[in-house]
């Protein structure tokens, strides 16, 4: 019986130590805005004009998406997120959550957009000086750009695909 209690105690202590490490790690994720080595901690803009009206009217809403899939996260207006070194990050308003959905394009590909509309934003922290391109419905080039610092706004309505390399 004594061995069972000490085994349970040892396992409990181990779980406590592991849980404390995870808790401390997540507290560090809410760091202030800075320019860390692993990426840029950025702040999302305010909600787009009329966003509250659309949800109050109960309009049908669909989440934005990309194909092939890319990592994404929802961030509240004025919230922070990290655009890592090597990523092209794009923010589009998600009316289903009333938050910005941030897509992190890392793997070189042409990504096809669904349900992207209105004014959004993008940040390009890619490495190696690639040329990124926004395309319209017919595959015509809307815009090309190289990595830059800061944020740029973009009307997503005419953009049907993004190539990040």
Tab-separated table of C-alpha atoms in Angstrom:
chain	number	residue	atom	x	y	z
A	1	UNK	CA	0.000	0.000	0.000
A	2	UNK	CA	2.849	2.363	0.889
A	3	UNK	CA	4.425	1.826	-2.585
A	4	UNK	CA	1.141	2.699	-4.314
A	5	UNK	CA	0.872	5.943	-2.356
A	6	UNK	CA	4.443	6.950	-3.119
A	7	UNK	CA	3.966	6.122	-6.794
A	8	UNK	CA	0.767	8.187	-6.894
A	9	UNK	CA	2.550	10.998	-5.020
A	10	UNK	CA	5.501	10.929	-7.419
A	11	UNK	CA	3.204	11.006	-10.449
A	12	UNK	CA	1.186	13.860	-8.938
A	13	UNK	CA	4.351	15.850	-8.233
A	14	UNK	CA	5.575	15.265	-11.787
A	15	UNK	CA	2.253	16.439	-13.223
A	16	UNK	CA	2.370	19.538	-11.006
A	17	UNK	CA	5.864	20.410	-12.248
A	18	UNK	CA	4.885	19.835	-15.897
A	19	UNK	CA	1.697	21.882	-15.515
A	20	UNK	CA	3.635	24.745	-13.919
A	21	UNK	CA	6.009	24.803	-16.909
A	22	UNK	CA	3.124	24.982	-19.375
A	23	UNK	CA	1.397	27.713	-17.382
A	24	UNK	CA	4.575	29.800	-17.225
A	25	UNK	CA	5.113	29.350	-20.969
A	26	UNK	CA	1.642	30.574	-21.877
A	27	UNK	CA	2.018	33.627	-19.656
A	28	UNK	CA	5.064	34.626	-21.714
A	29	UNK	CA	3.013	34.515	-24.919
A	30	UNK	CA	1.243	37.735	-23.923
A	31	UNK	CA	4.404	39.801	-24.309
A	32	UNK	CA	4.288	43.518	-25.097
A	33	UNK	CA	4.729	44.743	-28.658
A	34	UNK	CA	8.337	44.436	-29.721
A	35	UNK	CA	10.556	43.186	-32.497
A	36	UNK	CA	11.718	39.830	-31.126
A	37	UNK	CA	14.094	37.565	-32.999
A	38	UNK	CA	11.459	34.900	-33.722
A	39	UNK	CA	8.922	37.282	-35.205
A	40	UNK	CA	7.101	40.556	-34.993
A	41	UNK	CA	4.458	41.031	-32.309
A	42	UNK	CA	1.757	43.025	-34.076
A	43	UNK	CA	-1.566	44.618	-33.168
A	44	UNK	CA	-4.744	44.167	-35.193
A	45	UNK	CA	-6.714	47.252	-36.215
A	46	UNK	CA	-10.185	48.121	-34.966
A	47	UNK	CA	-13.156	46.229	-36.370
A	48	UNK	CA	-14.149	47.331	-39.875
A	49	UNK	CA	-16.870	49.958	-40.189
A	50	UNK	CA	-20.296	48.351	-40.305
A	51	UNK	CA	-19.143	45.032	-38.794
A	52	UNK	CA	-21.400	45.414	-35.745
A	53	UNK	CA	-24.380	46.326	-37.949
A	54	UNK	CA	-23.998	43.199	-40.107
A	55	UNK	CA	-23.972	40.869	-37.103
A	56	UNK	CA	-26.851	42.732	-35.424
A	57	UNK	CA	-28.973	42.260	-38.561
A	58	UNK	CA	-28.349	38.506	-38.422
A	59	UNK	CA	-26.943	38.311	-41.932
A	60	UNK	CA	-25.674	34.911	-43.030
A	61	UNK	CA	-21.979	34.757	-42.348
A	62	UNK	CA	-19.258	32.402	-43.579
A	63	UNK	CA	-15.701	32.145	-42.265
A	64	UNK	CA	-12.853	33.010	-44.624
A	65	UNK	CA	-10.595	30.119	-45.652
A	66	UNK	CA	-7.703	29.229	-47.975
A	67	UNK	CA	-6.794	26.204	-50.069
A	68	UNK	CA	-4.407	24.576	-49.553
A	69	UNK	CA	-4.811	25.191	-45.847
A	70	UNK	CA	-2.510	27.482	-43.924
A	71	UNK	CA	-2.193	28.090	-40.217
A	72	UNK	CA	-4.651	30.701	-38.990
A	73	UNK	CA	-5.791	32.232	-35.733
A	74	UNK	CA	-8.573	34.535	-34.590
A	75	UNK	CA	-7.554	37.800	-32.930
A	76	UNK	CA	-9.898	40.364	-31.403
A	77	UNK	CA	-9.790	43.953	-32.704
A	78	UNK	CA	-6.823	45.658	-31.031
A	79	UNK	CA	-5.377	42.289	-29.984
A	80	UNK	CA	-1.851	41.075	-30.616
A	81	UNK	CA	-0.396	38.212	-32.623
A	82	UNK	CA	3.036	37.217	-33.873
A	83	UNK	CA	3.961	37.156	-37.546
A	84	UNK	CA	7.022	34.918	-37.516
A	85	UNK	CA	10.160	35.427	-39.521
A	86	UNK	CA	9.635	33.774	-42.912
A	87	UNK	CA	5.862	34.401	-43.007
A	88	UNK	CA	3.485	36.513	-45.052
A	89	UNK	CA	0.575	37.245	-42.702
A	90	UNK	CA	-2.833	38.414	-43.899
A	91	UNK	CA	-5.800	39.619	-41.829
A	92	UNK	CA	-9.379	39.287	-43.038
A	93	UNK	CA	-12.503	40.036	-41.003
A	94	UNK	CA	-14.382	36.903	-39.923
A	95	UNK	CA	-18.053	37.849	-39.443
A	96	UNK	CA	-18.814	34.524	-37.729
A	97	UNK	CA	-16.572	35.368	-34.765
A	98	UNK	CA	-16.441	39.198	-35.009
A	99	UNK	CA	-12.636	38.911	-34.972
A	100	UNK	CA	-9.789	39.212	-37.424
A	101	UNK	CA	-8.639	35.907	-38.851
A	102	UNK	CA	-4.905	35.994	-39.375
A	103	UNK	CA	-3.527	33.597	-41.999
A	104	UNK	CA	0.167	32.709	-41.774
A	105	UNK	CA	1.536	31.841	-45.228
A	106	UNK	CA	4.873	30.109	-44.816
A	107	UNK	CA	5.181	27.263	-47.322
A	108	UNK	CA	5.757	28.512	-50.868
A	109	UNK	CA	2.462	27.986	-52.676
A	110	UNK	CA	-0.437	29.630	-54.468
A	111	UNK	CA	-3.305	29.891	-51.986
A	112	UNK	CA	-6.884	30.245	-53.208
A	113	UNK	CA	-9.112	32.429	-51.039
A	114	UNK	CA	-12.749	31.786	-50.120
A	115	UNK	CA	-15.060	34.283	-48.428
A	116	UNK	CA	-12.472	37.044	-48.223
A	117	UNK	CA	-13.984	40.505	-48.563
A	118	UNK	CA	-13.763	44.064	-47.405
A	119	UNK	CA	-10.701	45.883	-46.195
A	120	UNK	CA	-8.014	43.801	-44.551
A	121	UNK	CA	-4.294	43.979	-43.929
A	122	UNK	CA	-1.048	42.158	-44.598
A	123	UNK	CA	2.488	42.018	-43.226
A	124	UNK	CA	5.435	40.457	-45.082
A	125	UNK	CA	8.265	39.150	-42.898
A	126	UNK	CA	9.488	36.530	-45.362
A	127	UNK	CA	13.191	35.866	-45.724
A	128	UNK	CA	15.278	35.491	-48.866
A	129	UNK	CA	13.644	38.453	-50.662
A	130	UNK	CA	10.806	36.579	-52.466
A	131	UNK	CA	8.217	38.330	-54.631
A	132	UNK	CA	4.635	37.798	-53.440
A	133	UNK	CA	1.659	38.261	-55.745
A	134	UNK	CA	-2.083	38.896	-55.388
A	135	UNK	CA	-4.225	37.615	-58.293
A	136	UNK	CA	-7.789	38.358	-59.413
A	137	UNK	CA	-10.499	35.905	-60.468
A	138	UNK	CA	-9.020	35.510	-63.976
A	139	UNK	CA	-5.497	34.946	-62.668
A	140	UNK	CA	-4.339	38.448	-63.602
A	141	UNK	CA	-1.793	40.099	-61.317
A	142	UNK	CA	-3.274	42.719	-59.009
A	143	UNK	CA	-0.103	43.500	-57.086
A	144	UNK	CA	3.415	42.217	-56.450
A	145	UNK	CA	5.652	43.124	-53.528
A	146	UNK	CA	8.828	42.177	-51.682
A	147	UNK	CA	9.154	41.809	-47.886
A	148	UNK	CA	8.690	45.098	-46.009
A	149	UNK	CA	8.316	46.324	-42.473
A	150	UNK	CA	4.980	47.554	-41.203
A	151	UNK	CA	1.393	46.920	-42.219
A	152	UNK	CA	-0.378	47.539	-45.521
A	153	UNK	CA	-4.107	47.637	-46.134
A	154	UNK	CA	-5.807	45.673	-48.896
A	155	UNK	CA	-9.290	45.481	-50.373
A	156	UNK	CA	-9.762	41.684	-50.441
A	157	UNK	CA	-12.830	41.765	-52.741
A	158	UNK	CA	-10.882	41.485	-56.032
A	159	UNK	CA	-8.205	39.124	-54.618
A	160	UNK	CA	-8.875	35.462	-55.438
A	161	UNK	CA	-5.434	33.995	-54.740
A	162	UNK	CA	-2.095	34.777	-53.115
A	163	UNK	CA	1.324	33.406	-54.030
A	164	UNK	CA	3.860	34.016	-51.282
A	165	UNK	CA	7.038	33.239	-53.236
